[in-house]
Amino acid sequence: ANVSNTPFRLYKHWVHEGGISTPFIMYYPKGNLKNQINTSVGHIIDIMPTCLDLAKVEYPTDPKIKPLSGMSLISQMYDNNDRTLFWEHEGNMDIRVADKKLVKAHENDSWELYDLSEDRTESKNIAAQNQPLVDSLKSVHAEWMTSIGALDWNIIQEKYKVIKKD
């Protein structure tokens, strides 16, 4: 699996670039984007807002319905906004703010920090040299986990007798 994502690190299931980086081809005939490559960062959470934007439909504001987390990729194509994105998948965690990415492969592992503008393949962990940034991003990620009701993966494994993947 690692070979299929070379030169990126790891593969699907993980939140390192090998697991989350995927090219996305979008056809938008009404836009002025023909034959253009855009390196903006998008996320699966952006698909619904993009569809709503293209259909010119408003998302419901009913308090019983969770608000959308993503943003329209149409605006992202024209204005490459630096944004904060979060991941959590089976104890693998990640927060990306602009080109800085804080990630850890397992709930019990240490956090790693990468500057994707200089190290797209996540080969040089710069966490030790940037401890204040690491601490800040860890705090923001923990707040996000609480806000969405994410549960500690270790607790889930124990409670539901989940088979551990290595």
Tab-separated table of C-alpha atoms in Angstrom:
chain	number	residue	atom	x	y	z
A	1	ALA	CA	0.000	0.000	0.000
A	2	ASN	CA	2.855	2.423	0.723
A	3	VAL	CA	4.221	1.964	-2.798
A	4	SER	CA	0.907	3.023	-4.347
A	5	ASN	CA	1.151	6.412	-2.634
A	6	THR	CA	4.822	7.093	-3.182
A	7	PRO	CA	6.288	9.586	-2.352
A	8	PHE	CA	3.677	10.282	0.340
A	9	ARG	CA	3.794	8.703	3.741
A	10	LEU	CA	1.510	5.805	4.696
A	11	TYR	CA	-1.799	4.969	2.956
A	12	LYS	CA	-5.599	4.977	3.346
A	13	HIS	CA	-6.735	4.590	6.947
A	14	TRP	CA	-3.958	6.957	8.091
A	15	VAL	CA	-4.124	10.764	8.181
A	16	HIS	CA	-0.601	11.288	6.886
A	17	GLU	CA	-0.534	12.606	3.308
A	18	GLY	CA	-0.493	9.110	1.793
A	19	GLY	CA	-3.869	8.475	3.387
A	20	ILE	CA	-5.618	11.778	2.758
A	21	SER	CA	-4.125	13.332	-0.376
A	22	THR	CA	-6.256	12.640	-3.406
A	23	PRO	CA	-6.466	14.547	-6.673
A	24	PHE	CA	-9.884	15.993	-7.408
A	25	ILE	CA	-11.045	16.845	-10.903
A	26	MET	CA	-13.884	19.300	-11.162
A	27	TYR	CA	-15.652	20.428	-14.282
A	28	TYR	CA	-17.333	23.804	-13.969
A	29	PRO	CA	-18.252	25.133	-17.429
A	30	LYS	CA	-19.618	28.448	-16.129
A	31	GLY	CA	-16.344	29.360	-14.447
A	32	ASN	CA	-13.203	30.819	-15.983
A	33	LEU	CA	-11.073	27.887	-14.923
A	34	LYS	CA	-10.568	25.912	-18.110
A	35	ASN	CA	-7.344	23.912	-18.289
A	36	GLN	CA	-6.254	25.129	-14.880
A	37	ILE	CA	-4.544	23.283	-12.071
A	38	ASN	CA	-5.409	24.580	-8.647
A	39	THR	CA	-3.477	23.386	-5.609
A	40	SER	CA	-6.024	24.591	-3.058
A	41	VAL	CA	-6.724	22.262	-0.166
A	42	GLY	CA	-10.163	20.729	-0.114
A	43	HIS	CA	-11.847	18.109	2.003
A	44	ILE	CA	-14.700	15.648	1.604
A	45	ILE	CA	-16.745	17.953	3.848
A	46	ASP	CA	-16.645	20.494	1.000
A	47	ILE	CA	-18.649	18.385	-1.466
A	48	MET	CA	-22.085	19.175	0.015
A	49	PRO	CA	-21.499	22.955	0.265
A	50	THR	CA	-20.196	22.907	-3.321
A	51	CYS	CA	-23.290	21.096	-4.597
A	52	LEU	CA	-25.538	23.525	-2.720
A	53	ASP	CA	-23.577	26.465	-4.126
A	54	LEU	CA	-23.857	25.211	-7.703
A	55	ALA	CA	-27.579	24.490	-7.273
A	56	LYS	CA	-28.063	27.881	-5.589
A	57	VAL	CA	-29.813	26.186	-2.667
A	58	GLU	CA	-29.540	27.282	0.961
A	59	TYR	CA	-28.734	24.730	3.634
A	60	PRO	CA	-31.498	24.450	6.265
A	61	THR	CA	-30.978	26.384	9.481
A	62	ASP	CA	-33.138	24.092	11.609
A	63	PRO	CA	-31.470	23.633	15.022
A	64	LYS	CA	-32.175	19.881	14.777
A	65	ILE	CA	-29.860	19.674	11.756
A	66	LYS	CA	-26.115	19.934	12.270
A	67	PRO	CA	-24.531	22.852	10.390
A	68	LEU	CA	-22.242	22.190	7.444
A	69	SER	CA	-18.556	22.000	8.289
A	70	GLY	CA	-17.106	22.526	4.846
A	71	MET	CA	-17.016	25.314	2.308
A	72	SER	CA	-17.846	25.572	-1.375
A	73	LEU	CA	-14.958	24.553	-3.593
A	74	ILE	CA	-16.139	27.125	-6.127
A	75	SER	CA	-14.988	29.977	-3.899
A	76	GLN	CA	-11.877	28.018	-2.936
A	77	MET	CA	-10.861	27.779	-6.601
A	78	TYR	CA	-10.884	31.544	-6.965
A	79	ASP	CA	-9.558	32.461	-3.527
A	80	ASN	CA	-7.130	29.971	-2.002
A	81	ASN	CA	-8.121	30.553	1.623
A	82	ASP	CA	-5.860	29.249	4.314
A	83	ARG	CA	-8.158	27.225	6.480
A	84	THR	CA	-8.041	24.895	9.426
A	85	LEU	CA	-8.959	21.289	8.735
A	86	PHE	CA	-9.275	18.474	11.245
A	87	TRP	CA	-9.163	14.692	11.027
A	88	GLU	CA	-9.736	11.839	13.424
A	89	HIS	CA	-9.964	8.268	12.238
A	90	GLU	CA	-9.607	5.325	14.594
A	91	GLY	CA	-7.180	7.198	16.835
A	92	ASN	CA	-5.235	8.782	13.958
A	93	MET	CA	-5.416	12.546	14.375
A	94	ASP	CA	-4.467	15.579	12.347
A	95	ILE	CA	-4.943	19.314	12.252
A	96	ARG	CA	-3.831	21.365	9.279
A	97	VAL	CA	-3.576	25.147	9.444
A	98	ALA	CA	-2.405	26.624	6.146
A	99	ASP	CA	0.817	24.675	5.402
A	100	LYS	CA	1.472	23.468	8.944
A	101	LYS	CA	0.238	19.995	9.768
A	102	LEU	CA	0.223	18.360	13.194
A	103	VAL	CA	-0.408	14.616	12.976
A	104	LYS	CA	-0.123	11.414	14.922
A	105	ALA	CA	-0.644	7.906	13.644
A	106	HIS	CA	-2.051	6.367	16.834
A	107	GLU	CA	-3.824	7.818	19.822
A	108	ASN	CA	-0.862	6.916	22.056
A	109	ASP	CA	1.891	8.156	19.695
A	110	SER	CA	3.671	11.505	19.881
A	111	TRP	CA	2.473	14.374	17.714
A	112	GLU	CA	4.566	15.164	14.627
A	113	LEU	CA	4.693	18.581	12.963
A	114	TYR	CA	5.378	19.174	9.277
A	115	ASP	CA	5.614	22.255	7.090
A	116	LEU	CA	3.953	21.011	3.905
A	117	SER	CA	5.149	24.015	1.907
A	118	GLU	CA	8.705	22.689	2.320
A	119	ASP	CA	8.116	19.015	3.117
A	120	ARG	CA	5.088	17.657	1.256
A	121	THR	CA	6.159	14.056	1.923
A	122	GLU	CA	6.285	14.506	5.713
A	123	SER	CA	9.857	13.317	6.034
A	124	LYS	CA	11.169	15.978	8.445
A	125	ASN	CA	9.361	16.177	11.786
A	126	ILE	CA	9.868	19.723	13.098
A	127	ALA	CA	7.855	19.316	16.321
A	128	ALA	CA	10.866	19.528	18.651
A	129	GLN	CA	11.894	22.918	17.226
A	130	ASN	CA	8.334	24.303	17.372
A	131	GLN	CA	6.915	23.187	20.729
A	132	PRO	CA	4.735	26.313	21.280
A	133	LEU	CA	3.029	25.746	17.902
A	134	VAL	CA	2.611	22.031	18.658
A	135	ASP	CA	0.986	22.834	22.007
A	136	SER	CA	-1.313	25.408	20.438
A	137	LEU	CA	-2.432	23.105	17.620
A	138	LYS	CA	-2.941	20.201	20.042
A	139	SER	CA	-5.215	22.421	22.103
A	140	VAL	CA	-7.243	23.521	19.072
A	141	HIS	CA	-7.567	19.890	17.946
A	142	ALA	CA	-8.735	18.812	21.422
A	143	GLU	CA	-11.366	21.579	21.394
A	144	TRP	CA	-12.570	20.389	17.993
A	145	MET	CA	-12.774	16.773	19.200
A	146	THR	CA	-14.906	17.900	22.139
A	147	SER	CA	-17.106	20.095	19.931
A	148	ILE	CA	-17.996	17.212	17.602
A	149	GLY	CA	-18.349	14.638	20.367
A	150	ALA	CA	-15.457	12.444	19.219
A	151	LEU	CA	-14.616	9.660	21.630
A	152	ASP	CA	-11.180	8.476	22.677
A	153	TRP	CA	-10.319	5.571	20.370
A	154	ASN	CA	-8.743	3.579	23.221
A	155	ILE	CA	-12.047	3.699	25.110
A	156	ILE	CA	-14.018	2.675	22.009
A	157	GLN	CA	-11.708	-0.294	21.386
A	158	GLU	CA	-12.042	-1.500	24.953
A	159	LYS	CA	-15.794	-0.933	25.227
A	160	TYR	CA	-16.693	-2.527	21.918
A	161	LYS	CA	-13.820	-5.048	21.740
A	162	VAL	CA	-12.571	-3.609	18.463
A	163	ILE	CA	-9.808	-5.587	16.795
A	164	LYS	CA	-6.689	-3.417	16.714
A	165	LYS	CA	-5.098	-2.706	13.334
A	166	ASP	CA	-1.331	-2.406	13.010
